[in-house]
Amino acid sequence: MISQTLREARKYEEASEKMITREERPDFHLCARTGWMNDPNGFSWHDGKYHMFYQYHPYDSHWGPMHWGHAVSEDLLHWEHLPAALAPDEPYDMDGCFSGSAITLPDGRHLLMYTGVLQERLWNGGKRDVQTQCLAVGDGVDYEKFKKNPVLDTKDLPEGVSRSDFRDPKMWRKSDGTYCCVVGNRPADGSGQILLYTSPDGFSWSFKKVFAANNNRFGKMWECPDFFVLDGKGVLLTSPQDMLPQGFEYHNGNGTLCLIGAYDEQTDTFIEEHDQSIDYGIDFYAPQTVLTPDGRRIMIGWMQNWDTCNFRSQNIQWFGQMSLPRELSIQNGRLYQKPIREFDAMRCNRVEHKDAIVSGTVSLSGVKGRRVDMELVLRPVEGVDLYQKFAVRFAQNEDYQTSLSFRPREGVLKVDRKFSGSRRAIIHQRRCLVNDPDSRKGELKLRIILDRFSVEAFVNDGEQVMTATIYTDQAAEGISFFADGAVSMDVVKYDIR
Ligand code: FRU
């Protein structure tokens, strides 16, 4: 039975998506069908397709009572919108169906687990969230909420922890056929922690242990955890709130964190060995992963950030997009990300320049566009002093440009969207310390992917990534290169079909 609230949302989204032209949307990044989108949810392979759900407020381009939007794809690049899957229509989720995950049950049904939010009234007239974990079961289009919801509530929490910050369950199936899920929570010290729950069947869940503890090292509350084994290592992804910068590694506000360590499946023990940012740019948060049928671990994040997403023009029909799907691997103990290989099939009109010398400002024939995949290999020029700075500028015309610039002496790569047409005093720049020591000799590889409203720069074969949204007029499609000193550069550039 579909509730009145969900029926209305479905009717509304169907009518209102027609008001948005294809050109107003990103070309190959998933965005809200209409209205507002945040976190990826329920990212899964089910019944021969990838399913992506998302935090969704169809009625407005701003955050509001959370529904789950829904889209499916065969290649993670071409998406088809399906009717909204969940609406806040039960006593335990009246104030929102927050983030969660999905798995396929052995009998073929699709199981969703999400956070139900209910605001309780306080003695002083204020309100406070009660967050619980809930289930819905469906066929890939329609989902029915479980009669015994919520399946995890206050009584399933360890003593002394917050019941207002208990959200974003990510489930997986273990090799013995039982289920696990990790949930973000806040212990008494106000920091963040990840709780682990187990289940024999996906329906009855019990608390197992504190899986990972922040101890106030990386921000406060840890949101949207994901855990998986990759290349023999345990990998915990989470998005901390209220971070402080640590050198160039983490930045202020909501950020992303990847912990890599040893994992023992028998005892569900995770021992941290390494920490790093997931993305070093401006707009990337709350990523979630899926395992493909051929065994690849693919990650998609919300291509936005909470600190700036409300400073923007009001007259838009949609807001919020997902990043490109990225293939993950662990190399030299670090997380590597590459654009999903299926993306290569969308490339056309190859243009190549070898050993182009960049000194001052240079344009190259055939190198321009707003839907582009471009690989740059930079080298110092022999017999000349190491260059001071290199920059590639794009989404460029007389009025606008966004740039990636690199200073080899400091090893710092910077994304700068100050001149992208933004009229708000938001964060426009972010710096990243390039990890590879060869970058100090002036050697750098960049793969830059532009869609209508975004840039994603993969550094040194995916060792680091910088992501940012830009809302520059589409007529600004110039690309140029600049060096203070001299750089020898190879360029391979494609348009995206
Ligand atoms: C993260 C988050 C989640 C929550 C959702 C609400 O971006 O705050 O923790 O479930 O967004 O929309």
mmCIF file of C-alpha atoms and ligand atoms in Angstrom, residues 36 38-39 41 55-56 63-64 66 97-100 115 117 131 167-169 221-225 239 241 254 285-286 302 306, ligand 1:
data_model
loop_
_atom_site.group_PDB
_atom_site.id
_atom_site.type_symbol
_atom_site.label_atom_id
_atom_site.label_comp_id
_atom_site.label_asym_id
_atom_site.label_seq_id
_atom_site.Cartn_x
_atom_site.Cartn_y
_atom_site.Cartn_z
ATOM 1 C CA TRP A 36 16.662 18.966 -3.535
ATOM 2 C CA ASN A 38 21.744 15.173 -0.742
ATOM 3 C CA ASP A 39 23.452 11.921 0.307
ATOM 4 C CA ASN A 41 21.454 6.081 -0.213
ATOM 5 C CA GLN A 55 18.050 12.119 0.275
ATOM 6 C CA TYR A 56 15.299 14.010 -1.477
ATOM 7 C CA TRP A 63 16.539 20.632 2.341
ATOM 8 C CA GLY A 64 13.182 19.686 3.893
ATOM 9 C CA MET A 66 13.387 13.822 3.695
ATOM 10 C CA CYS A 97 13.556 9.232 6.155
ATOM 11 C CA PHE A 98 17.273 9.886 6.565
ATOM 12 C CA SER A 99 20.209 8.122 4.950
ATOM 13 C CA GLY A 100 20.662 4.366 4.741
ATOM 14 C CA THR A 115 17.052 6.258 9.695
ATOM 15 C CA VAL A 117 13.470 10.709 12.425
ATOM 16 C CA GLN A 131 16.650 8.716 15.426
ATOM 17 C CA ARG A 167 21.883 7.446 11.918
ATOM 18 C CA ASP A 168 22.900 6.308 8.442
ATOM 19 C CA PRO A 169 23.007 2.476 8.651
ATOM 20 C CA MET A 221 29.801 13.355 14.883
ATOM 21 C CA TRP A 222 30.677 10.784 12.203
ATOM 22 C CA GLU A 223 27.963 10.630 9.537
ATOM 23 C CA CYS A 224 27.290 8.144 6.751
ATOM 24 C CA PRO A 225 29.725 5.314 7.531
ATOM 25 C CA SER A 239 31.939 12.012 6.862
ATOM 26 C CA GLN A 241 31.009 17.125 11.052
ATOM 27 C CA ASN A 254 32.052 18.897 7.190
ATOM 28 C CA TYR A 285 30.440 14.404 1.107
ATOM 29 C CA ALA A 286 28.718 11.299 2.438
ATOM 30 C CA TRP A 302 27.217 13.876 -2.868
ATOM 31 C CA TRP A 306 26.856 21.574 3.809
HETATM 32 C C1 FRU B 1 24.613 13.775 5.936
HETATM 33 C C2 FRU B 1 23.283 13.780 6.656
HETATM 34 C C3 FRU B 1 23.016 12.409 7.237
HETATM 35 C C4 FRU B 1 21.537 12.378 7.363
HETATM 36 C C5 FRU B 1 21.103 13.151 6.134
HETATM 37 C C6 FRU B 1 19.860 13.956 6.304
HETATM 38 O O1 FRU B 1 24.718 14.617 4.850
HETATM 39 O O2 FRU B 1 23.272 14.780 7.634
HETATM 40 O O3 FRU B 1 23.709 12.172 8.435
HETATM 41 O O4 FRU B 1 21.039 11.085 7.368
HETATM 42 O O5 FRU B 1 22.174 13.998 5.787
HETATM 43 O O6 FRU B 1 19.413 14.452 5.085
#
